[in-house]
Coordinates of C-alpha atoms in Angstrom, one line a residue:
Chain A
X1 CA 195.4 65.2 120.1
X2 CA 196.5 66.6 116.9
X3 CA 199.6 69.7 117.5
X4 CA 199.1 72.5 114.8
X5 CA 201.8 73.4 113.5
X6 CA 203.3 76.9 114.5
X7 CA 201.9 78.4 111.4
X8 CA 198.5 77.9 111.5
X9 CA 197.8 79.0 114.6
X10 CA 200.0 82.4 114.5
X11 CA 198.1 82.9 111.0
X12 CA 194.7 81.9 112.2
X13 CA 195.2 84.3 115.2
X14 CA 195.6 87.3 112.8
X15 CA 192.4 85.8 110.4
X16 CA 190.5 85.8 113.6
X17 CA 191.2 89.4 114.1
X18 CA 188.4 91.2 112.0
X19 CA 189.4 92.4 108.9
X20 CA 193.0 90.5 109.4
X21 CA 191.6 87.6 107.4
X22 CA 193.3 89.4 103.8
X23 CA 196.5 88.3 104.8
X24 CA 196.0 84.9 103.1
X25 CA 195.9 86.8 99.7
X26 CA 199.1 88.5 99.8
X27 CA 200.9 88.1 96.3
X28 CA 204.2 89.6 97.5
X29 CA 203.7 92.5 95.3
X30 CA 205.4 95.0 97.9
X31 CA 203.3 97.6 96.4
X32 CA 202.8 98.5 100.6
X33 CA 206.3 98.6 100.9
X34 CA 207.1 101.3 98.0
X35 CA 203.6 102.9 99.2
X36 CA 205.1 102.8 102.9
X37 CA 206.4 106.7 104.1
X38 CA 208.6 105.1 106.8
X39 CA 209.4 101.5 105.1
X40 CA 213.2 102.6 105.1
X41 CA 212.9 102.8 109.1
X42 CA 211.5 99.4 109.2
X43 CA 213.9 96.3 110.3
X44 CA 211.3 94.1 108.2
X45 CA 209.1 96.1 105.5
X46 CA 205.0 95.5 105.7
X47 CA 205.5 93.1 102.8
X48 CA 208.4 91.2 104.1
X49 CA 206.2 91.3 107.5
X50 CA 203.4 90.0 106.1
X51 CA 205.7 86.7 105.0
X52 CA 207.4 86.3 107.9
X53 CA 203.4 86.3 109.6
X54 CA 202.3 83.3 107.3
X55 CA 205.7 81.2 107.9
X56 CA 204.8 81.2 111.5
X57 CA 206.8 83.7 112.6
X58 CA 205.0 84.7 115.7
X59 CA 208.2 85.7 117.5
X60 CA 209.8 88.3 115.1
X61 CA 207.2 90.0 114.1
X62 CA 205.8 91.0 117.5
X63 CA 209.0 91.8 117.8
X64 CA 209.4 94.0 114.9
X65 CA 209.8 97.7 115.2
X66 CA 208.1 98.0 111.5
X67 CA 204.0 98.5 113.2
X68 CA 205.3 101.2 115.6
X69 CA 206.6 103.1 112.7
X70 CA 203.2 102.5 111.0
X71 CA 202.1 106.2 110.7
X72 CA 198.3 105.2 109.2
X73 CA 198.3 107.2 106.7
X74 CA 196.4 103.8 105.2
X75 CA 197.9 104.3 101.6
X76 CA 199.2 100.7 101.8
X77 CA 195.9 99.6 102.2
X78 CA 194.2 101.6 99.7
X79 CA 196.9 100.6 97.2
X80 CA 196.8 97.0 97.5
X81 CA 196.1 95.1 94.6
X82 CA 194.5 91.9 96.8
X83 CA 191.9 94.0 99.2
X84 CA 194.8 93.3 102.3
X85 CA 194.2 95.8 105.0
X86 CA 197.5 96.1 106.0
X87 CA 197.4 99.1 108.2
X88 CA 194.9 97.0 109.9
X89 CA 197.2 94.2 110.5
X90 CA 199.9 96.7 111.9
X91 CA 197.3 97.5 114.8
X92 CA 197.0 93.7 115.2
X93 CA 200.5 93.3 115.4
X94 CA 200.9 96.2 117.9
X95 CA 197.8 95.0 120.3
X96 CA 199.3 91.2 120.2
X97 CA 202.7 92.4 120.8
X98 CA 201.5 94.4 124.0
X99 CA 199.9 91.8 124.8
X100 CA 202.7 89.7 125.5
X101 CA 204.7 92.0 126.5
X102 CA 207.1 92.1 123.7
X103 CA 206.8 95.3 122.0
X104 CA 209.8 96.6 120.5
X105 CA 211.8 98.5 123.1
X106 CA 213.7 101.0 120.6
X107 CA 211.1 103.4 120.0
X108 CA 209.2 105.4 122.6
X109 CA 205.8 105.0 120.3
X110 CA 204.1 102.0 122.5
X111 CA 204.9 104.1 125.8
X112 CA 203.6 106.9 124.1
X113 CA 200.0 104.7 122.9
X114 CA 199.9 103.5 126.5
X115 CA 199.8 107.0 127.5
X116 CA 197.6 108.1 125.4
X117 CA 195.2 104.8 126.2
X118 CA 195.7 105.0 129.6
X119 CA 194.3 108.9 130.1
X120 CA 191.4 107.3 127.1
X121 CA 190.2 105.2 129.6
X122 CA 190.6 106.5 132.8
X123 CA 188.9 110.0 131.9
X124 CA 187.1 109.3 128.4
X125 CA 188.9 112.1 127.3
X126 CA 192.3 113.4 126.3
X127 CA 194.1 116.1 128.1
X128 CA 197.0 116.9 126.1
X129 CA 198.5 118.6 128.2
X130 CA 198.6 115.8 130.8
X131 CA 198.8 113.0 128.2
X132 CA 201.7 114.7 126.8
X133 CA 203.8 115.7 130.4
X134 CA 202.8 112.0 131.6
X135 CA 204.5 110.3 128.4
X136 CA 207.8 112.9 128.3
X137 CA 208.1 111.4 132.3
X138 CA 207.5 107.8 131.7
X139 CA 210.0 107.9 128.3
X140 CA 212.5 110.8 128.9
X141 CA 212.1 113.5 130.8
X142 CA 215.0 115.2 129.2
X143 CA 212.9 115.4 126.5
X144 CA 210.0 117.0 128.3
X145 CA 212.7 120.1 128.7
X146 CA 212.9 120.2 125.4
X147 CA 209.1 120.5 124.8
X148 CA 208.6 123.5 127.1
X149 CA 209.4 126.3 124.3
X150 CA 206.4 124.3 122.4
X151 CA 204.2 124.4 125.3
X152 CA 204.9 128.0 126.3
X153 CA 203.9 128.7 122.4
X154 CA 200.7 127.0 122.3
X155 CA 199.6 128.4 125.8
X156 CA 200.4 132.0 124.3
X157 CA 198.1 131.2 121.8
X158 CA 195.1 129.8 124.1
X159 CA 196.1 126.5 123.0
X160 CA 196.8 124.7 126.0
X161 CA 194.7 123.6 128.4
X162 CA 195.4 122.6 131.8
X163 CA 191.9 121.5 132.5
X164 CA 190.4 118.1 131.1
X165 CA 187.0 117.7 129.8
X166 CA 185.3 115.2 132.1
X167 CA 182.1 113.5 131.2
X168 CA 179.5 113.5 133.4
X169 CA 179.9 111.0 136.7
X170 CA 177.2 109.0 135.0
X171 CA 178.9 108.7 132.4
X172 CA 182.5 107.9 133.8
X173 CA 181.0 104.9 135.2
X174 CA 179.3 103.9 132.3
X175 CA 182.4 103.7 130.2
X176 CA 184.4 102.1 133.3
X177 CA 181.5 99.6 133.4
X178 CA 181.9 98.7 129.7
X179 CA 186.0 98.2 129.9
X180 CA 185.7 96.4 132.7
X181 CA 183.5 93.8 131.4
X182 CA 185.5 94.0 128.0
X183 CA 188.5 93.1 129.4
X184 CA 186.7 90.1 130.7
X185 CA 186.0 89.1 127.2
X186 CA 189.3 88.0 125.9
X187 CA 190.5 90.4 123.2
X188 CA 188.7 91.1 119.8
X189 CA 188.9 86.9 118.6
Chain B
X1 CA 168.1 123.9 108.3
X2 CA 169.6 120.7 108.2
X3 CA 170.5 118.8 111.4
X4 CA 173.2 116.2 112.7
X5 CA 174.7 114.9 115.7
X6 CA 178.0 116.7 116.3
X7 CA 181.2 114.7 118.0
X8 CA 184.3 117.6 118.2
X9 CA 186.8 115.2 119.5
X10 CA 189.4 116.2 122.1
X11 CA 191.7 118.1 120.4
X12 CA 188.8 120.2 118.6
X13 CA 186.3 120.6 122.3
X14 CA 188.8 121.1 124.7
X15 CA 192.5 120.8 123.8
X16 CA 195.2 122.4 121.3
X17 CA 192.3 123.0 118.1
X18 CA 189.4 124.7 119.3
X19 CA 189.5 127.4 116.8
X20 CA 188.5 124.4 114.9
X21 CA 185.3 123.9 117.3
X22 CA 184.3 127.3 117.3
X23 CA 185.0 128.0 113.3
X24 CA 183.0 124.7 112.7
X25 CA 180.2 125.9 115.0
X26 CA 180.1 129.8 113.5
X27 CA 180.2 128.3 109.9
X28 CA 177.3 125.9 110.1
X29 CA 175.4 128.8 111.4
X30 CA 175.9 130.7 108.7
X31 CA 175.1 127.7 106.4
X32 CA 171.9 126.6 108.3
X33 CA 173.3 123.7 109.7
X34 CA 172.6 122.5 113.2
X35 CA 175.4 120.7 114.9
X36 CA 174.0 119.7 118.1
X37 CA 176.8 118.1 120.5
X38 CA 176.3 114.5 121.2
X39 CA 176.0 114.3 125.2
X40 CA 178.7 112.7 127.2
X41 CA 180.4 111.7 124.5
X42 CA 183.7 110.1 125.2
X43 CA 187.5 110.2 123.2
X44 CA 186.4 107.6 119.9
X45 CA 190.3 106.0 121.1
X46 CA 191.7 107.4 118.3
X47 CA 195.1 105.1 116.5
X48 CA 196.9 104.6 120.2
X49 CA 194.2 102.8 122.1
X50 CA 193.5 100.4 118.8
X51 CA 196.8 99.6 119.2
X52 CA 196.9 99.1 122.9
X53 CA 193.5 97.1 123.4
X54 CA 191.7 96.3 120.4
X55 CA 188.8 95.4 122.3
X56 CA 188.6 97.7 124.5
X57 CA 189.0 100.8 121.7
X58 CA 186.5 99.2 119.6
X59 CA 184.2 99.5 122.9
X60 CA 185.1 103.2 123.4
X61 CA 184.3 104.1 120.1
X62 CA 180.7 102.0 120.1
X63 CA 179.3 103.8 123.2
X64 CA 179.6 106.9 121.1
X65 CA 177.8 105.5 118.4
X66 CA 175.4 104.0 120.9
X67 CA 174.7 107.5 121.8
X68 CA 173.9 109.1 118.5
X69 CA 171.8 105.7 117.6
X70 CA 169.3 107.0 120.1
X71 CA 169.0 110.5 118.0
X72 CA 169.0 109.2 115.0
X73 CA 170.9 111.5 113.1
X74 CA 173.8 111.3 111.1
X75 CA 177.0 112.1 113.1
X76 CA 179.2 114.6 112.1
X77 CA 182.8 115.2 113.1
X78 CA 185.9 117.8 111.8
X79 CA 188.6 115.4 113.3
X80 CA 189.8 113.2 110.6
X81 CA 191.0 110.7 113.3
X82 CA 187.6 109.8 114.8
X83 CA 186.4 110.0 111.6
X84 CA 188.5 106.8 110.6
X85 CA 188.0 105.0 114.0
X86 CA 183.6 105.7 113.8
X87 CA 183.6 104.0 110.3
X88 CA 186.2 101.5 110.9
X89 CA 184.0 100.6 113.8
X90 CA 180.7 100.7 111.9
X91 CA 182.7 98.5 109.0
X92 CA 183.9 95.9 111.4
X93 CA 180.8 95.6 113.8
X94 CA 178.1 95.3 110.5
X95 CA 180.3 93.0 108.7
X96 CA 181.4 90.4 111.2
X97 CA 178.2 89.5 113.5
X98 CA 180.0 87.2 116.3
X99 CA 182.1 90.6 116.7
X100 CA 179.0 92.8 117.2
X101 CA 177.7 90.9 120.0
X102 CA 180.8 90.6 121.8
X103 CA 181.4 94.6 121.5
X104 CA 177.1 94.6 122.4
X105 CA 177.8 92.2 125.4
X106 CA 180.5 94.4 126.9
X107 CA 178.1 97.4 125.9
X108 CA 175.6 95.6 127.8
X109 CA 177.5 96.5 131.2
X110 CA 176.4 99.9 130.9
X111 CA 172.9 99.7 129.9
X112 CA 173.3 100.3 125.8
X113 CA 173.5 98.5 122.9
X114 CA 174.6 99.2 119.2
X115 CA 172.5 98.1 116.0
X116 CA 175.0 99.6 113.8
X117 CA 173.2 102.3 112.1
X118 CA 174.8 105.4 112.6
X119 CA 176.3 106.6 109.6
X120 CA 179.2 108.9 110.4
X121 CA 180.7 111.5 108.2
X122 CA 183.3 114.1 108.2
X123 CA 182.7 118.5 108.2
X124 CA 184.5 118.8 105.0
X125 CA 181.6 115.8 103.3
X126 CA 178.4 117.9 105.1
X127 CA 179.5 121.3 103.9
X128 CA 180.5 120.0 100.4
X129 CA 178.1 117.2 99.2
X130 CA 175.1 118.2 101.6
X131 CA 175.6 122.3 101.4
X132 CA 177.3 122.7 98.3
X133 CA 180.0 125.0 96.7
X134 CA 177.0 127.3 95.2
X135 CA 175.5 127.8 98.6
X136 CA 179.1 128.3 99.9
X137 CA 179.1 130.8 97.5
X138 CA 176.7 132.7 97.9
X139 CA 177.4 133.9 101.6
X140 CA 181.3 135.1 100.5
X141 CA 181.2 138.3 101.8
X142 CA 184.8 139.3 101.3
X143 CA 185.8 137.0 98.5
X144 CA 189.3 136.0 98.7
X145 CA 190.4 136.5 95.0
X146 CA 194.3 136.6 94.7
X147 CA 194.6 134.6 98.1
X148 CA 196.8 131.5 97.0
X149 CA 195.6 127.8 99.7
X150 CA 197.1 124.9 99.6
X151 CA 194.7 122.9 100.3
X152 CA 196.0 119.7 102.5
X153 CA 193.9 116.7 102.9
X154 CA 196.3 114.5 104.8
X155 CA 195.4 110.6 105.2
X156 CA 192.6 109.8 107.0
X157 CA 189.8 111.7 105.2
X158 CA 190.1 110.2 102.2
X159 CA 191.7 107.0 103.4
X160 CA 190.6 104.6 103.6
X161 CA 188.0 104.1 101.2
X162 CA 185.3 105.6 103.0
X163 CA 184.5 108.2 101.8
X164 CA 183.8 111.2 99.4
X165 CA 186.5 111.8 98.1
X166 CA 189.5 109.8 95.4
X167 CA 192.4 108.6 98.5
X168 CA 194.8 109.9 96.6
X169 CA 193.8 113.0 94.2
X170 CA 191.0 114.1 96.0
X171 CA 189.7 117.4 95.0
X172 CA 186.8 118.5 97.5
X173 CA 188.6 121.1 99.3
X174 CA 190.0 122.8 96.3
X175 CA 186.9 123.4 94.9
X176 CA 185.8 124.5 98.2
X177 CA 188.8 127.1 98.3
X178 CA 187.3 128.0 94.6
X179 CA 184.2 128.5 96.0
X180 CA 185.4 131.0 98.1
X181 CA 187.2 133.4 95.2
X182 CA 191.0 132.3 96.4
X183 CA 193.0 130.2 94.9
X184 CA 193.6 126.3 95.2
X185 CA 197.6 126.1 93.9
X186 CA 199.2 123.0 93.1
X187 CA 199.8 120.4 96.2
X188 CA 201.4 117.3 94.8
X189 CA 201.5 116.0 98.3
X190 CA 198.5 117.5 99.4
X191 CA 196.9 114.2 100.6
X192 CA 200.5 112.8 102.2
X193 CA 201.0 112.2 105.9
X194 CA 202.2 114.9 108.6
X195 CA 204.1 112.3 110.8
X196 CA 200.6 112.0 112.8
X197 CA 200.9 111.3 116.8
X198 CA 204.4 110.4 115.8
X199 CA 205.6 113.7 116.6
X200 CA 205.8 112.9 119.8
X201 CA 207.4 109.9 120.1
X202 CA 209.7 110.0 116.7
X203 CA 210.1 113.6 116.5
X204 CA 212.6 113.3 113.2
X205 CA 210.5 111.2 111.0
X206 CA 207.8 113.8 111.3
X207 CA 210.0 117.2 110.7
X208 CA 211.0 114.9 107.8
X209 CA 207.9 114.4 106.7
X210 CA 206.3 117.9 107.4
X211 CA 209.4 119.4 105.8
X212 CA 208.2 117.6 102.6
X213 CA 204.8 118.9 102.7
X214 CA 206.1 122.6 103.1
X215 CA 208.3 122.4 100.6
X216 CA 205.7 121.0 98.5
X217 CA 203.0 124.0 98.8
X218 CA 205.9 126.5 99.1
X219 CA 207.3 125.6 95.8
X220 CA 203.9 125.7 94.3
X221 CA 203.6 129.9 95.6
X222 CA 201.3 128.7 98.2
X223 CA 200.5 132.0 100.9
X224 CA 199.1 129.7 103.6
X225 CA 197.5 126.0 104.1
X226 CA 194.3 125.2 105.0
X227 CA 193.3 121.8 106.6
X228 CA 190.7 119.9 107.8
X229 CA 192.2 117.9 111.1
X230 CA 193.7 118.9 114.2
X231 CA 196.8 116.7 114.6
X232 CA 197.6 118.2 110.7
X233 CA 197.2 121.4 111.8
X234 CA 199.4 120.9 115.1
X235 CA 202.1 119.4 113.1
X236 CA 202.5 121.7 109.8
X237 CA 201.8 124.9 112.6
X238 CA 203.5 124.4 116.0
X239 CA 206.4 122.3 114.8
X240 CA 206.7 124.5 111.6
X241 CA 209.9 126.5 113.4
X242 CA 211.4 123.6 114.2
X243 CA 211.5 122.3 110.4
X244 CA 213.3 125.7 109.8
X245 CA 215.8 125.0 112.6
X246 CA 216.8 121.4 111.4
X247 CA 216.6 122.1 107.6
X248 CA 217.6 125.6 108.0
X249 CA 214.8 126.5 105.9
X250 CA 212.6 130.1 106.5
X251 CA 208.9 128.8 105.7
X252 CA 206.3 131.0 107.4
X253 CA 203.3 129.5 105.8
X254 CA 200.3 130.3 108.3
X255 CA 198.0 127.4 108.7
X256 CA 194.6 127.6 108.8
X257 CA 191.5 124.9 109.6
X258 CA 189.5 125.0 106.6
X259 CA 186.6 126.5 108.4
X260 CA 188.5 129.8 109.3
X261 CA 189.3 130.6 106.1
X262 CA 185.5 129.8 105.3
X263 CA 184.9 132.2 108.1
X264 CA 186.8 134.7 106.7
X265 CA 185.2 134.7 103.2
X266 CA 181.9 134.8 105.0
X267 CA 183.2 138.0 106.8
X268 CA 183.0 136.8 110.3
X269 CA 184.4 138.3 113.9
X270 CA 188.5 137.1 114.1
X271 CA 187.5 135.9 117.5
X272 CA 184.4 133.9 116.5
X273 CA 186.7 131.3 114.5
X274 CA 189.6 131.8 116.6
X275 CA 192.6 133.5 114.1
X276 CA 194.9 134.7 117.0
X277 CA 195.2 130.5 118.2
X278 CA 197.5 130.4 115.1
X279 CA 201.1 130.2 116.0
X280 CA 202.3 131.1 112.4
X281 CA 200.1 134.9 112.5
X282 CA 197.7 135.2 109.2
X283 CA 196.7 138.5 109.3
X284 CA 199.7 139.5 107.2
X285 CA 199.0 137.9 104.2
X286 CA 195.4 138.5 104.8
X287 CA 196.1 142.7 104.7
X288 CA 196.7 142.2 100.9
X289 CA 193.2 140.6 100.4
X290 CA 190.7 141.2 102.6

């Protein structure tokens, strides 16, 4: 049996991914970087990211915290002179890094997307207010202290509900029905 | 009349930006547009759950499409977010086939599949392209001359490319806020990110960030902002005091969703578009207008 090297297969992984197949192009411009609001909070920037991807670097970049300052504002990928979709490849990045179970530990962003998926999926809707008290508990509640002048603002303005929008039970177990069997399917590739 | 399928999103339907919902709603009435609510629609997943499960957000997003394929209508949404993650999805599903029967197998589960037709495209697109400025126009009731709107895009309605508008100067809503007899002021960062979901979780990069685009339309004499997502609207609003507190700035730019101040040119009830949800009050600068 022939062994690929580490390379390939880390790179292959993310051309797999649809739309992740642009990362082949990459000149090294670092027009993404210089387009990037949040490059300077980045321990690698999206270009220096996108090297370390295609020497094989499977490790570090899951490990990176540069995706999960990714704010999508997408004007890395509208900039790019090669057609890359980079902000693309920073959801990859996130996905395969949950995945394994590596995410980057410094920022409370991935407990705060797990949140948010978790109430996604389980209702089919978002209740802020729940989404929002559920992630303050699971990545500081001192924080969530800190939030209550915000959420005595918004309700004062009709803006918080306590209530979430549920979709009818039909419905609910349609969607379960669908993640269920997706989960079965092995990811995107 | 001129009819769509409707998806409000969370925040807009049931959460922090239903005077987005109901201004949308009383609006299109006045324009002769029917937005009727796709049924059982569920949250499109928005940037979290693509990040989370790829798969399983791409799955989330097709049922909804699923939905309005059995209408077939064009869908229309005000969130900017679900407006990315509909065509993303379309873009992704129609250009990579083995994809598309994977997300139609796990669709298969519960009794729907996806062809891929559904074109989906934002509020600000129907009421520009479809309706027009002149038809805008035409029902100002109370014409806002004087009024000076910075008019913020953000990211994701022009970015990426799939849309309407230029990604980085695009110039619907200012003609819009022409349109409507006030005045579009100069925004260089008018389509620049609010620190999105990030709030939450990275609290200073966003003040950072929103402090930027304050400065930006204060500078340039702005009176208020007007803009056309929720999360942008939660961000430059709610968190707006505490940008003062940790630059020690005094902005009290009020913050309005696009279709409110359309609302107010068209000289509608402050309830029916929802005014009083603002935390930053308008009716002051509105007293020297209206």
């Amino acid at each position: 049996m022939q062994l690929k090297t580490r390379s390939e297969t880390f790179i292959e992984e993310i051309c797999d991914i649809p739309g992740g197949e642009g990362i082949k192009r990459c000149i090294q411009c670092g027009t993404c970087t210089a387009s990037c609001p949040n490059a300077d909070k980045m321990d690698h920037t999206p270009a220096e990211l996108i090297a370390m991807a295609r020497a094989g670097m499977r490790r570090e970049v899951l490990s990176s915290n540069a995706m999960w300052y990714c704010l999508s504002c997408y004007l890395c990928t509208v900039r790019c002179p090669r057609g890359i979709k980079q902000t693309g490849l920073m959801h990859a990045f996130e996905s395969l890094a949950m995945r394994d179970g590596v995410s980057y530990a410094g920022s409370f962003t991935p407990t705060m997307y797990r949140s948010f998926n978790h109430f996604a999926c389980a209702l089919g809707s978002m209740p802020e207010f729940g989404f929002m008290t559920w992630f303050y508990m699971l990545s500081n509640p001192l924080r969530a202290w800190k939030m209550i002048p915000i959420a005595l603002e918004l309700f004062r303005h009709g803006r918080l509900s306590i209530k979430a929008r549920r979709l009818t039970p039909e419905g609910t177990k349609q969607l379960r029905a669908i993640l269920e069997k997706a989960e079965t399917l092995g990811g995107v590739t | 009349m001129r009819y769509y399928t409707y998806f409000p999103g969370c925040s807009a339907s049931e959460g922090g930006a239903k005077a987005y919902n109901w201004s949308a709603k009383a609006v299109s009435r006045v324009l002769d547009v029917d937005l009727a609510e796709l049924e059982d629609w569920n949250c499109c997943g928005s940037t979290p759950s693509g990040s989370v499960d790829e798969l399983g957000a791409y799955c989330m997003a097709t049922r909804n499409l699923a939905l309005a394929e059995k209408r077939g209508l064009e869908m229309v949404t005000p969130c900017s977010a679900c407006y990315v993650i509909f065509n993303r999805t379309n873009t992704y599903l129609n250009g990579y086939p083995p994809f598309k029967a994977k997300v139609n197998e796990a669709l298969a589960a519960g009794n729907l599949a996806y062809r891929g037709t559904v074109k989906v495209r934002h509020l600000l697109d129907i009421l520009t392209t479809d309706i027009g400025y002149d038809a805008i126009k035409s029902r100002v009731k109370k014409p806002l001359a004087g009024l000076k709107v910075a008019p913020y895009y953000g990211c994701q309605v022009v970015r990426p490319r799939f849309g309407f508008d230029d990604p980085e100067y695009p110039q619907s809503l200012d003609k819009l806020v022409l349109s409507l007899g006030a005045e579009p002021t100069n925004f260089p960062l008018k389509a620049r990110c609010c620190g999105g979901s990030l709030v939450l979780s990275e609290e200073d990069v966003a003040l950072d960030l929103i402090h930027r685009l304050l400065q930006s339309a204060s500078s340039n004499g702005a009176e208020c902002l007007i803009t056309v997502c929720p999360l942008c609207q939660t961000n430059l609003d709610i968190y707006q005091s505490r940008v003062n507190k940790k630059f020690k700035t005094s902005y009290r730019l009020p913050v309005l969703f696009f279709t409110q101040l359309m609302g107010i040119a068209f000289g509608l009830e402050e309830d029916a578009i929802g005014l009083r949800n603002c935390i930053v009050p308008i009716e002051e600068v509105l007293a020297k207008y209206v």
